[in-house]
CSV table of C-alpha atoms in Angstrom, one decimal:
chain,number,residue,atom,x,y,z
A,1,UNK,CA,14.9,-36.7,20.8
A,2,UNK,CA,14.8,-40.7,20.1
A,3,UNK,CA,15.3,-39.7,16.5
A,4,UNK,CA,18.5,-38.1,17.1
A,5,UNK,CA,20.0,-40.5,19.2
A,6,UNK,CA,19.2,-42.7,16.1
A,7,UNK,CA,21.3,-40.5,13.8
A,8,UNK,CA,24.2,-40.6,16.0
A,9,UNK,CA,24.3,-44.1,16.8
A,10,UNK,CA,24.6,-44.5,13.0
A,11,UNK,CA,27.3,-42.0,12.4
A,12,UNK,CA,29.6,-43.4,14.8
A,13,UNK,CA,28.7,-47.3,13.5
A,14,UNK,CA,29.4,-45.5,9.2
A,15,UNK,CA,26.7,-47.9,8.4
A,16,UNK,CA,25.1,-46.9,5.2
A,17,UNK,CA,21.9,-45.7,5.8
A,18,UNK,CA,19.3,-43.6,3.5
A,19,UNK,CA,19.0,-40.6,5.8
A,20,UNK,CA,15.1,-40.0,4.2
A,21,UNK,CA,14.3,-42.7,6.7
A,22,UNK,CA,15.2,-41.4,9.7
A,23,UNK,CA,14.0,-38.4,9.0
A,24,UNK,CA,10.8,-39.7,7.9
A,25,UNK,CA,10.9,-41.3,11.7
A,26,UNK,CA,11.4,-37.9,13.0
A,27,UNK,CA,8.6,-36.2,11.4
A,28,UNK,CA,6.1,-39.4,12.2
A,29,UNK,CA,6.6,-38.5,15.4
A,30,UNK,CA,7.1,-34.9,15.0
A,31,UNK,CA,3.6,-33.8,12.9
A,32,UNK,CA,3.5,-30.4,11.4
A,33,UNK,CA,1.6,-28.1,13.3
A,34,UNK,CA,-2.2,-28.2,12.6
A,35,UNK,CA,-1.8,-24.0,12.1
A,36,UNK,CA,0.4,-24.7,9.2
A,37,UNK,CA,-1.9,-26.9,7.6
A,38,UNK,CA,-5.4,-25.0,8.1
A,39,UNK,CA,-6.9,-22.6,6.0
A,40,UNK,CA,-6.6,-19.3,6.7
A,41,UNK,CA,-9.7,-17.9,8.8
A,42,UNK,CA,-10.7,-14.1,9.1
A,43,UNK,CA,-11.6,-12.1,12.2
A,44,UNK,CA,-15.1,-11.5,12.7
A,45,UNK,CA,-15.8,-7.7,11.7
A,46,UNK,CA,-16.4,-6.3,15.0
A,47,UNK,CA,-18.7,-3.1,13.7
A,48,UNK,CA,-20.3,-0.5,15.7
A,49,UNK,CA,-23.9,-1.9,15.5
A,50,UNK,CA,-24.8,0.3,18.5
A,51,UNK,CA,-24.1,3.7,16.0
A,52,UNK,CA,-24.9,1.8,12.5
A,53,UNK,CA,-28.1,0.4,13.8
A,54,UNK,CA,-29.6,3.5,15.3
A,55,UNK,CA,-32.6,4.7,13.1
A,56,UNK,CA,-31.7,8.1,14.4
A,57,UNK,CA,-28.3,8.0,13.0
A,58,UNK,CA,-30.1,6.6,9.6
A,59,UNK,CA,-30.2,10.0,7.9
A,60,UNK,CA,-27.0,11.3,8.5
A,61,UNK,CA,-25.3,7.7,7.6
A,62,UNK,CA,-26.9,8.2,4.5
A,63,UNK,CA,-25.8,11.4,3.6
A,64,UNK,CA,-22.6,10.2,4.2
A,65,UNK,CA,-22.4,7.5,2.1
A,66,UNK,CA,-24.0,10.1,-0.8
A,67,UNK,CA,-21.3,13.1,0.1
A,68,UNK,CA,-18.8,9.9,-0.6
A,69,UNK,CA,-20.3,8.4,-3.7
A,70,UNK,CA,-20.6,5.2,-1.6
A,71,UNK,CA,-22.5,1.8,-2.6
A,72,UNK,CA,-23.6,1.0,1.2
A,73,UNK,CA,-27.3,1.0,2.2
A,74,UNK,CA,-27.7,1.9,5.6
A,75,UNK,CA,-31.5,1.0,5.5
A,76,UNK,CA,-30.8,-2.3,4.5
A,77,UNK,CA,-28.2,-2.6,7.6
A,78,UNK,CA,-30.8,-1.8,9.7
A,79,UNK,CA,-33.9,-3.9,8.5
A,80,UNK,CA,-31.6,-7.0,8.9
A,81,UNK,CA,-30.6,-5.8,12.0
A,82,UNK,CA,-34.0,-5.6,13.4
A,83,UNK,CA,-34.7,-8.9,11.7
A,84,UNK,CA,-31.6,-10.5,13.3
A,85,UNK,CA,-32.8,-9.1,17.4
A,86,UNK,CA,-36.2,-11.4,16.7
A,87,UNK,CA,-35.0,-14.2,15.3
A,88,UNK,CA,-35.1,-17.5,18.0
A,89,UNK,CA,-33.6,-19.7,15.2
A,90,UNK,CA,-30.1,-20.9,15.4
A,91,UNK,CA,-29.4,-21.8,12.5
A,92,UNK,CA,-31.5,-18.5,10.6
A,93,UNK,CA,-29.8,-16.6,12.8
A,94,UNK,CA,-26.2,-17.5,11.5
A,95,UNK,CA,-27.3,-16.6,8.0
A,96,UNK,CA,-28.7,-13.5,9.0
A,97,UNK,CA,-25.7,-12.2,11.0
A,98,UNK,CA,-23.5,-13.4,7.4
A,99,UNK,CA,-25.7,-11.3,5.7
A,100,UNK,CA,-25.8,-8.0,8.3
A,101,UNK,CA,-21.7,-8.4,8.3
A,102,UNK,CA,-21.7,-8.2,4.4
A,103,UNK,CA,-24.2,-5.2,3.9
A,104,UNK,CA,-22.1,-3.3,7.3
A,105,UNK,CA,-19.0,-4.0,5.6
A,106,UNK,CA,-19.2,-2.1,2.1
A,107,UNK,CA,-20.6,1.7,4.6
A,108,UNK,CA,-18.0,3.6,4.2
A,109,UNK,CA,-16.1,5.3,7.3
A,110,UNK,CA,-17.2,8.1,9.3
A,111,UNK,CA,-15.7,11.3,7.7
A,112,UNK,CA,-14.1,14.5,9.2
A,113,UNK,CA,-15.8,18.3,9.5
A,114,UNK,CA,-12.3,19.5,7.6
A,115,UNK,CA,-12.6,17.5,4.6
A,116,UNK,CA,-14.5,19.6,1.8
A,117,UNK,CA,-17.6,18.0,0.4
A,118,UNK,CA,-17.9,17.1,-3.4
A,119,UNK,CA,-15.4,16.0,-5.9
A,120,UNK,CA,-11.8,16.2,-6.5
A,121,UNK,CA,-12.3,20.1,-7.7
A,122,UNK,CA,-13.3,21.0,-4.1
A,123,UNK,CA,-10.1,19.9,-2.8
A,124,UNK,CA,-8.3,22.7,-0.3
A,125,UNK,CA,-4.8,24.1,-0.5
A,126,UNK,CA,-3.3,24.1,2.7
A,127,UNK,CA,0.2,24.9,1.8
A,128,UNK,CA,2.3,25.8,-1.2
A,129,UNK,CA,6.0,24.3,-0.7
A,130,UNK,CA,9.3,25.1,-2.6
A,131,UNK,CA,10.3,27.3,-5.5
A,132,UNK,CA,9.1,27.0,-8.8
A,133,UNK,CA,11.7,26.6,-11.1
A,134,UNK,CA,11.4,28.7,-14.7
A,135,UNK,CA,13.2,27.2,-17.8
A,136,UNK,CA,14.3,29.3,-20.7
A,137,UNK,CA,14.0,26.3,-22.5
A,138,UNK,CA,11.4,23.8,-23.0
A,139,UNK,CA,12.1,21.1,-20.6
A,140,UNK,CA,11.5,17.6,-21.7
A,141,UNK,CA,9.9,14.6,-20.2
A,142,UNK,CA,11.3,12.0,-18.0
A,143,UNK,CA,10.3,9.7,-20.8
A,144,UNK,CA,12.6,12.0,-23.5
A,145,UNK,CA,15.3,12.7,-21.0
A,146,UNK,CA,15.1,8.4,-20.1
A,147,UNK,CA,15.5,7.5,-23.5
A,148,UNK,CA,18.5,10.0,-24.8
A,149,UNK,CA,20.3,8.8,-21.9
A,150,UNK,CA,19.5,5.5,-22.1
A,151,UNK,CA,18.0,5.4,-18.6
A,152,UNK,CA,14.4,4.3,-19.5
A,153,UNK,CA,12.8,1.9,-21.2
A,154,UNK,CA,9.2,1.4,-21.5
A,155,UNK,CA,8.7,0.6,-25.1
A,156,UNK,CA,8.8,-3.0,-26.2
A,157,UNK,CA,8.7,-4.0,-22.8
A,158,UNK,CA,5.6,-6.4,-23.7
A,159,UNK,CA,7.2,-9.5,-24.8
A,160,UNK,CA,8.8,-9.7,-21.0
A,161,UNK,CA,6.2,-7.8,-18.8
A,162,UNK,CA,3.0,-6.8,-20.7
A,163,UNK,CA,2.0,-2.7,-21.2
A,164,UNK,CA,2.3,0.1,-18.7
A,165,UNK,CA,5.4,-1.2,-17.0
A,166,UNK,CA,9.5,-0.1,-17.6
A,167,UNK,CA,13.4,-0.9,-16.8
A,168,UNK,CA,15.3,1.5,-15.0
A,169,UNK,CA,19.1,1.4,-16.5
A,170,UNK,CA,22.0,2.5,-14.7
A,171,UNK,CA,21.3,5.5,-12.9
A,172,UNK,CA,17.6,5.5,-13.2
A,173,UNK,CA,17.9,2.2,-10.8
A,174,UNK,CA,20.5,4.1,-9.3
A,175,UNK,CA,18.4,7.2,-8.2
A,176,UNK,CA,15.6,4.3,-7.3
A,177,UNK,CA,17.9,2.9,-4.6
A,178,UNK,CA,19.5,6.5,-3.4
A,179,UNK,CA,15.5,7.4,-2.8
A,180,UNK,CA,14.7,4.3,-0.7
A,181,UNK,CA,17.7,5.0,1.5
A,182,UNK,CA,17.1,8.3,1.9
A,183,UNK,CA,14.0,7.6,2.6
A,184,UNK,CA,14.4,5.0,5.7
A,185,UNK,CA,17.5,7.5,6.9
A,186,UNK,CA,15.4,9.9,7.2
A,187,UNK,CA,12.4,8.2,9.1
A,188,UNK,CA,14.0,5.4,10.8
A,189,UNK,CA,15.1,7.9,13.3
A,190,UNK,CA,11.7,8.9,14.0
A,191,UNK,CA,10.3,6.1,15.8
A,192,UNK,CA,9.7,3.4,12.9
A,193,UNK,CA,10.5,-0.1,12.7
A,194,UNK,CA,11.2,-1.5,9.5
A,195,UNK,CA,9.4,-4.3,8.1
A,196,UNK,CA,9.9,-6.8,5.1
A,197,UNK,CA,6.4,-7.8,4.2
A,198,UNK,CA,4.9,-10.1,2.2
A,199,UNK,CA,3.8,-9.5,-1.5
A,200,UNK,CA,0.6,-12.1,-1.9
A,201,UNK,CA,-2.0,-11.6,1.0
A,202,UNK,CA,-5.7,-13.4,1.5
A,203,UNK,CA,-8.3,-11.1,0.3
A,204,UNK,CA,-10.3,-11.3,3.1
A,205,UNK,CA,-7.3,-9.2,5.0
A,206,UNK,CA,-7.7,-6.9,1.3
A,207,UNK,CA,-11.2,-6.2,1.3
A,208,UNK,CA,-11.0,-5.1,5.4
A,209,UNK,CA,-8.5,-2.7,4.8
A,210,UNK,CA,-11.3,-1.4,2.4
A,211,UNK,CA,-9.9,-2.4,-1.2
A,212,UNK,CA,-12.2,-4.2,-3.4
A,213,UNK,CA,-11.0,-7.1,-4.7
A,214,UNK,CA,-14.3,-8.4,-6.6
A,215,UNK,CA,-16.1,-6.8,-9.3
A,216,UNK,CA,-15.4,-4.2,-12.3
A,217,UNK,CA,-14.2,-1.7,-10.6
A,218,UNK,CA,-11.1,-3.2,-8.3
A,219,UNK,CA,-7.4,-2.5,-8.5
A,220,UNK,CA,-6.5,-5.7,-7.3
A,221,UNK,CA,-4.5,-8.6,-9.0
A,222,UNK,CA,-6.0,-11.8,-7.9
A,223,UNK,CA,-4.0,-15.4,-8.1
A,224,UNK,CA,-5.3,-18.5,-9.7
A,225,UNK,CA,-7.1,-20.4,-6.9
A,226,UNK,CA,-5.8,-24.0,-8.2
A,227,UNK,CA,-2.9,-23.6,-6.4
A,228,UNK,CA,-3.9,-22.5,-2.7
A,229,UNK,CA,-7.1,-23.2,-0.8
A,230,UNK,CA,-7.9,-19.1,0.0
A,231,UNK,CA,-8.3,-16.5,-2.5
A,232,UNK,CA,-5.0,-14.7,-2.9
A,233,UNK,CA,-4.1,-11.5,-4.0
A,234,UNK,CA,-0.8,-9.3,-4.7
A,235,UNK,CA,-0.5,-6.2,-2.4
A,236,UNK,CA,-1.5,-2.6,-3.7
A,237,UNK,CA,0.4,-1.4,-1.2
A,238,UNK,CA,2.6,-2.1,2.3
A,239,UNK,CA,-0.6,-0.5,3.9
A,240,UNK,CA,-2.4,-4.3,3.9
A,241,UNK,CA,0.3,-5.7,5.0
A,242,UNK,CA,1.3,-3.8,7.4
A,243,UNK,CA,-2.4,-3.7,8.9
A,244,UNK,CA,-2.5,-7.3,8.5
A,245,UNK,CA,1.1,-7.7,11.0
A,246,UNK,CA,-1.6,-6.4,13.7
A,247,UNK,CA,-4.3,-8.7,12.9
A,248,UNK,CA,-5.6,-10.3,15.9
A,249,UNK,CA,-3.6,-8.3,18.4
A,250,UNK,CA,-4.5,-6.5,21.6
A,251,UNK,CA,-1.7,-4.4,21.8
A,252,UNK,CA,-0.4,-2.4,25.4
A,253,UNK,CA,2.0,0.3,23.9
A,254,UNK,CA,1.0,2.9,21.5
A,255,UNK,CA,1.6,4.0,19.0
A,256,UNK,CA,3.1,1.7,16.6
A,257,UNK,CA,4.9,3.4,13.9
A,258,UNK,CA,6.1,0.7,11.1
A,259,UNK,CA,7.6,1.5,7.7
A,260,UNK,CA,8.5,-1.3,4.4
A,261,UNK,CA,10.0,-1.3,1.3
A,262,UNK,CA,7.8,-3.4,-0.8
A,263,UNK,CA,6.4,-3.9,-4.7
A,264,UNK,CA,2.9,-2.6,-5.4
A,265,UNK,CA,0.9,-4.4,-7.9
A,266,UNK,CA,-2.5,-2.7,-9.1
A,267,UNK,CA,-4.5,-3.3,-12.4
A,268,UNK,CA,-5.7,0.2,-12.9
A,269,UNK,CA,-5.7,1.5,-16.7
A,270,UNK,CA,-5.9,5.2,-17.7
A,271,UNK,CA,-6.6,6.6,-20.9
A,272,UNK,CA,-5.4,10.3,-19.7
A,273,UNK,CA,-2.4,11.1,-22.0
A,274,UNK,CA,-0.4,13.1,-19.1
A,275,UNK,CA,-0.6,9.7,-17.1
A,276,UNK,CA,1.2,7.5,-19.9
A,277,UNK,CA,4.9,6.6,-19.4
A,278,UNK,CA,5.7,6.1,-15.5
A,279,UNK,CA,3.2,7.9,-13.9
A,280,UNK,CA,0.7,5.4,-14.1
A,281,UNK,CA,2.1,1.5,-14.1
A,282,UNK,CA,0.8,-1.4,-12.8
A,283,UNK,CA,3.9,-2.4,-10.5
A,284,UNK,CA,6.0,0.1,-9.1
A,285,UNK,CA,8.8,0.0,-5.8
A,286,UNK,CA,7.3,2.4,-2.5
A,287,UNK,CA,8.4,2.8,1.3
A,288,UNK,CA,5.4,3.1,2.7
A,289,UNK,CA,4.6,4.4,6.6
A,290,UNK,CA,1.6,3.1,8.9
A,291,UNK,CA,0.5,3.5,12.2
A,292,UNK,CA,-1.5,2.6,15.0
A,293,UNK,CA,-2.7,4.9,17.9
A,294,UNK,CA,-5.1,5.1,20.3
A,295,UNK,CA,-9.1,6.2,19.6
A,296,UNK,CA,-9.5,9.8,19.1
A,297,UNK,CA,-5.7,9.6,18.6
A,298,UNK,CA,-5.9,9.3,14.2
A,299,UNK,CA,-5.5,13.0,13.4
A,300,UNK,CA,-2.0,13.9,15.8
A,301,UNK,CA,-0.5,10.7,13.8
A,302,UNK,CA,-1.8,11.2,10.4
A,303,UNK,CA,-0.1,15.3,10.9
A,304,UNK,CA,3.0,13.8,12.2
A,305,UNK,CA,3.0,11.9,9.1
A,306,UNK,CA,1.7,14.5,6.6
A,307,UNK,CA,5.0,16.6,8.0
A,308,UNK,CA,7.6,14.1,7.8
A,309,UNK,CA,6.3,13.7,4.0
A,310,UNK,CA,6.8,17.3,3.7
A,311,UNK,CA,10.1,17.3,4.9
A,312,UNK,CA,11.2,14.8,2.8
A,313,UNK,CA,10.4,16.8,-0.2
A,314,UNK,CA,11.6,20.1,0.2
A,315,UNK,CA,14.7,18.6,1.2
A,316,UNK,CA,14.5,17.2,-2.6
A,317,UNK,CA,14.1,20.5,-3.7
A,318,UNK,CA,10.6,19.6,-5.4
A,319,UNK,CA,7.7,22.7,-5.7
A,320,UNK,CA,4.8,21.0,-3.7
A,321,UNK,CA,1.1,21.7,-2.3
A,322,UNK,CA,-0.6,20.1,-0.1
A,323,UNK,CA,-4.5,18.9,-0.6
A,324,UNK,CA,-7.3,18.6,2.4
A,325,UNK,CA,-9.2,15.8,-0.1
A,326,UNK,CA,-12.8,16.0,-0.5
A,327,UNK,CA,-15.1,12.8,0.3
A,328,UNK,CA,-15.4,11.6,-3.2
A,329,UNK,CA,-11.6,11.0,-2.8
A,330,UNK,CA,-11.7,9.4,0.1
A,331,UNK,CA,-12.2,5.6,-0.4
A,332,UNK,CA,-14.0,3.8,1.8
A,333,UNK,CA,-11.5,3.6,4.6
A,334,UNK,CA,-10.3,6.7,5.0
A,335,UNK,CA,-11.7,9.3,7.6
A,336,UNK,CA,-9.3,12.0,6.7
A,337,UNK,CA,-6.9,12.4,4.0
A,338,UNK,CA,-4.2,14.7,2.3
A,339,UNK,CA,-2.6,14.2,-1.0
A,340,UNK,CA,0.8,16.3,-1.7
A,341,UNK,CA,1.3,16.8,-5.0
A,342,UNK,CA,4.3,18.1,-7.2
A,343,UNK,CA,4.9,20.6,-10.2
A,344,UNK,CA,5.5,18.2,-13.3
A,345,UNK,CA,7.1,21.4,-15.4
A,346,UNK,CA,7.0,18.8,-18.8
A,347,UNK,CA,3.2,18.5,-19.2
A,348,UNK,CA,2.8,21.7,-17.0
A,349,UNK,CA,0.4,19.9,-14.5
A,350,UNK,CA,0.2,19.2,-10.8
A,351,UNK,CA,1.0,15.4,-10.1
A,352,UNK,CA,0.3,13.4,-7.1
A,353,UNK,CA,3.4,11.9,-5.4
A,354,UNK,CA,2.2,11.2,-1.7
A,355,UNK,CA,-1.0,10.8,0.7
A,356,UNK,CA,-1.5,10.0,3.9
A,357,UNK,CA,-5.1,9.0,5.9
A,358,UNK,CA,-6.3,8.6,9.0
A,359,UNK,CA,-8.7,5.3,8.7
A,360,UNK,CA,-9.7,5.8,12.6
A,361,UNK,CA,-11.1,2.6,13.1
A,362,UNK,CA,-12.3,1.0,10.0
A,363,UNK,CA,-9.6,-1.1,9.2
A,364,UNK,CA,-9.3,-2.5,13.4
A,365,UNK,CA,-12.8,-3.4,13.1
A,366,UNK,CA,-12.4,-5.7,10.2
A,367,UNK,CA,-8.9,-6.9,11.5
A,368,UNK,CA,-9.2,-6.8,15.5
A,369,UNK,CA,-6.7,-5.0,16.2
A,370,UNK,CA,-7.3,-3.4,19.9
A,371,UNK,CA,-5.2,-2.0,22.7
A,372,UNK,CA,-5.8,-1.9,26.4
A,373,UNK,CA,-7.1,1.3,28.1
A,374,UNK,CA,-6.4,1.9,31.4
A,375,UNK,CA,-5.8,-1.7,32.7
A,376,UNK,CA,-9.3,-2.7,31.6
A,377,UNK,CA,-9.9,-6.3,30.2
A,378,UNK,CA,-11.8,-5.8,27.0
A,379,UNK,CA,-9.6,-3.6,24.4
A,380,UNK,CA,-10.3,-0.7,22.7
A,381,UNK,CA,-10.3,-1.0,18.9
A,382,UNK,CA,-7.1,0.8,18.0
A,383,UNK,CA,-6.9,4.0,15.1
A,384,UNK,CA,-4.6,3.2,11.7
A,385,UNK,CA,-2.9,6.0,9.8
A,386,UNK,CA,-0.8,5.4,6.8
A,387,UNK,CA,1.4,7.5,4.4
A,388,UNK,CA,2.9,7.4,1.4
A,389,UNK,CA,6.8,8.0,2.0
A,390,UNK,CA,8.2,7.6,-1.2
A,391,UNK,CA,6.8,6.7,-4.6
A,392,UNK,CA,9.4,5.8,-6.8
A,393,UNK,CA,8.7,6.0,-10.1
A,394,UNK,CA,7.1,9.8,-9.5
A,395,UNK,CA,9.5,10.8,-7.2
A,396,UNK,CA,11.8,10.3,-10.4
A,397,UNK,CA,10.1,11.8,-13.1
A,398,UNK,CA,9.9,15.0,-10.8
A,399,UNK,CA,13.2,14.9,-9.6
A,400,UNK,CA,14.5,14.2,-13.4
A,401,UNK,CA,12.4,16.8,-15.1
A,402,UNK,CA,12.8,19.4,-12.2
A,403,UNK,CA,16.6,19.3,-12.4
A,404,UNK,CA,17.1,19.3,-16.5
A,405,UNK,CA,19.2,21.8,-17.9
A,406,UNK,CA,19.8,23.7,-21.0
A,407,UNK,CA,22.7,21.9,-22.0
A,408,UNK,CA,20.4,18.6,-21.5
A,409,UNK,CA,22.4,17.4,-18.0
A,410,UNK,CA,20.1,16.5,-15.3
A,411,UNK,CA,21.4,17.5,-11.7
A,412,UNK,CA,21.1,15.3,-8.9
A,413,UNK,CA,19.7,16.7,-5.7
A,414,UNK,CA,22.5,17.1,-3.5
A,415,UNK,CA,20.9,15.2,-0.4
A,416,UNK,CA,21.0,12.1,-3.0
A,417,UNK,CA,24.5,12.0,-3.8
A,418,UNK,CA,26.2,10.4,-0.9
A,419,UNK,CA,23.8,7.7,-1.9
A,420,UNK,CA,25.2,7.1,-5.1
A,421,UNK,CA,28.9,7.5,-4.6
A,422,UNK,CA,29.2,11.6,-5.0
A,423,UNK,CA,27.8,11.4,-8.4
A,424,UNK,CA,26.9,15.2,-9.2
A,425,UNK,CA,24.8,14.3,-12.7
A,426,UNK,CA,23.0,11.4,-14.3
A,427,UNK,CA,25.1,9.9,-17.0
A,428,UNK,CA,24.4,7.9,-19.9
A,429,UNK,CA,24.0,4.3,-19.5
A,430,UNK,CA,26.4,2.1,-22.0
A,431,UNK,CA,23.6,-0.4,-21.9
A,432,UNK,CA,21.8,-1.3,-24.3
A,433,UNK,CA,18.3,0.3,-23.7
A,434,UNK,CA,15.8,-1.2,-26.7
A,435,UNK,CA,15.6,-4.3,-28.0
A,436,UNK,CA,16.3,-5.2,-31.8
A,437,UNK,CA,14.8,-7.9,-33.1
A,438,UNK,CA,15.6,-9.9,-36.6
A,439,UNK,CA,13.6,-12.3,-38.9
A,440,UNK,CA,16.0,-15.3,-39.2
A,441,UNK,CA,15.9,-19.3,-38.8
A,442,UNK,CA,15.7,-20.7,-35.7
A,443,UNK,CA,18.7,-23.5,-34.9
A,444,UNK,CA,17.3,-26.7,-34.5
């Protein structure tokens, strides 16, 4: 307050003053928050040592981690469990529980009696969605429809972005933001509150939503660490941030239902020719849904998801089924989870557009996020569900490819159209979609 009695003293005397320092006065007196300046410091994972630890659920742990094709070792859990009860030293103690947190952390979840064991080949149909359309011609890709329209660029894209990314032109970015609003229209209403989340997160708050973000076989893009005291990493998806809003809370209403509009970075590479062009990139635009709910309460959220997914895409007029995944698919995280996938009619395949998973409580654990239970003191560690509303890029090659017609028009669905003006058809873009470039001197 003295500072700004200061300040107007001097405006009503006009004396010249450098205004740095007064403000410099202000902020002497005035430090920063000591939570601004810290570095960031997890949760302590909160496991379930009295079901992990049990030798009696040793077996059955263990063929879990096997029916998932997961790297935990449930016997090593254990033994430094057992170690950790009979140790009197501090100090050995500390390191022990480090090292018990570490090996708990990489078992995977617990997994549901509906989900088929094995690999991606046992997956279940559980539903067959829309009509599939027949062409008396041979439809084209969205990468040949893109690039006579001049709606799609994803060659000599390298000199600005490096490989497997693209530009959207005209009504390609057009269609991109028509499918985000009709997206939130459509779920808004439903209980979710939208949230603009962050893009770079700790990975610490990464790795306990379950994504790797060390070794060979991680999706993650990692930062630089010159430039910030915690590892940092750029979001796969909204799901880790979303989780992370929760972090720490102990929350008194449930559920939460939260939705964003975010950019997902991941480094993942695939050789598979029917994955070239958009379907596989390594940054792509997604409205993403997540929830949490109370224990035992996973499954009612993660089928109130899977059917608002549904809805969205028959109202898009796409042919769809819908997958009860095996275990193999499942991550780490999930407990439960269903993958929708579309008729791509260009490559004559069935592509993945949407999932949705029930986590239960592995992520709340790892992030401690709890709720109260009737009035008690200690809370309950809280269920997560997320879902996969809308991704972009292959909600627009199925829309594009789905729609082609003979004479080479593409037809925009008609629940997209009031979101881009009335427009009935894509039309050419005037702008210019490749790049030309000449050998020449170079002003000086």
């Amino acid at each position: 307050m003295r500072a700004f009695q200061i300040w107007k003293q001097i405006s009503k005397s006009n004396f010249t003053f450098c205004k740095s320092k007064v403000i410099t006065r202000f902020l002497s007196s005035h430090p920063v928050p000591e939570a601004w300046t810290r570095p960031f410091d997890p949760p302590s994972p909160e496991f379930d040592w009295l079901y992990l630890c049990d030798d009696k659920n040793g077996a059955a742990i263990e063929e879990n981690i096997v029916n998932r094709k997961g790297v935990g070792d449930i016997n090593q859990v254990i033994s430094l469990w057992k170690t950790f009860q009979k140790e009197k030293d501090v100090a050995k103690k500390e390191s022990l529980l480090q090292q018990l947190n570490e090996a708990a952390s990489k078992i995977p979840n617990r997994t549901s009696p509906a989900s088929p064991i094995g690999s991606e080949e046992q997956a279940e149909c559980k539903g067959l969605f829309g009509t599939k359309k027949e062409f008396t011609f041979k439809p084209q890709s969205v990468m040949e429809i893109g690039k006579r329209l001049n709606l799609l660029r994803t060659s000599d894209v390298g000199h600005t972005t490096g490989p497997r990314t693209y530009y959207f032109l005209s009504d390609f970015a057009k269609l991109e933001q028509a499918l985000i609003r009709y997206t939130l229209d459509n779920i808004l209403p439903q209980g979710f509150t939208l949230v603009s989340v962050p893009d770079i997160l700790n990975a610490s708050v990464v790795e306990a939503c379950g994504f790797r973000t060390t070794g060979d076989r991680n999706q993650v893009y990692k930062l630089e660490s010159n430039h910030h005291d915690n590892p940092l990493c750029l979001a796969g998806t909204a799901e880790i941030s979303l989780a992370g809003l929760y972090m720490n809370e102990t929350l008194t209403t449930l559920p939460k239902k939260v939705c964003a509009v975010s950019r997902c970075y991941r480094a993942e590479v695939s050789r598979l020719e029917e994955e070239q062009g958009i379907y596989r990139v390594h940054q792509f635009t997604k409205v993403e849904m997540f929830g949490v709910t109370q224990n035992q309460g996973g499954d009612d959220l993660l089928l109130e998801f899977l059917e608002i997914e549904k809805q969205l895409f028959q109202n898009l007029g796409l042919h769809f089924r819908v997958l009860e995944m095996p275990t193999q698919e499942l991550g780490a995280p999930a407990y439960r989870k269903f993958d929708i996938e579309t008729w791509m009619p260009a490559k004559e395949l069935w592509g993945e557009i949407s999932s949705a998973s029930n986590c239960t409580d592995y992520q709340s654990r790892r992030l401690n996020i709890k709720y109260r239970e009737n009035n008690k003191e200690d809370g309950v560690h809280a269920e997560t569900v997320n879902g996969t509303a809308c991704a972009v890029p292959r909600l627009i090659m199925a829309i594009v490819e789905n729609n082609q017609q003979e004479d080479g028009s593409v037809v925009i669905p008609e629940v997209l159209r009031p979101y881009m003006s009335g427009q009935t058809h894509l039309q050419r873009s005037p702008l210019r979609g490749k790049l030309t470039f000449s050998k020449g001197k170079h002003p000086r």
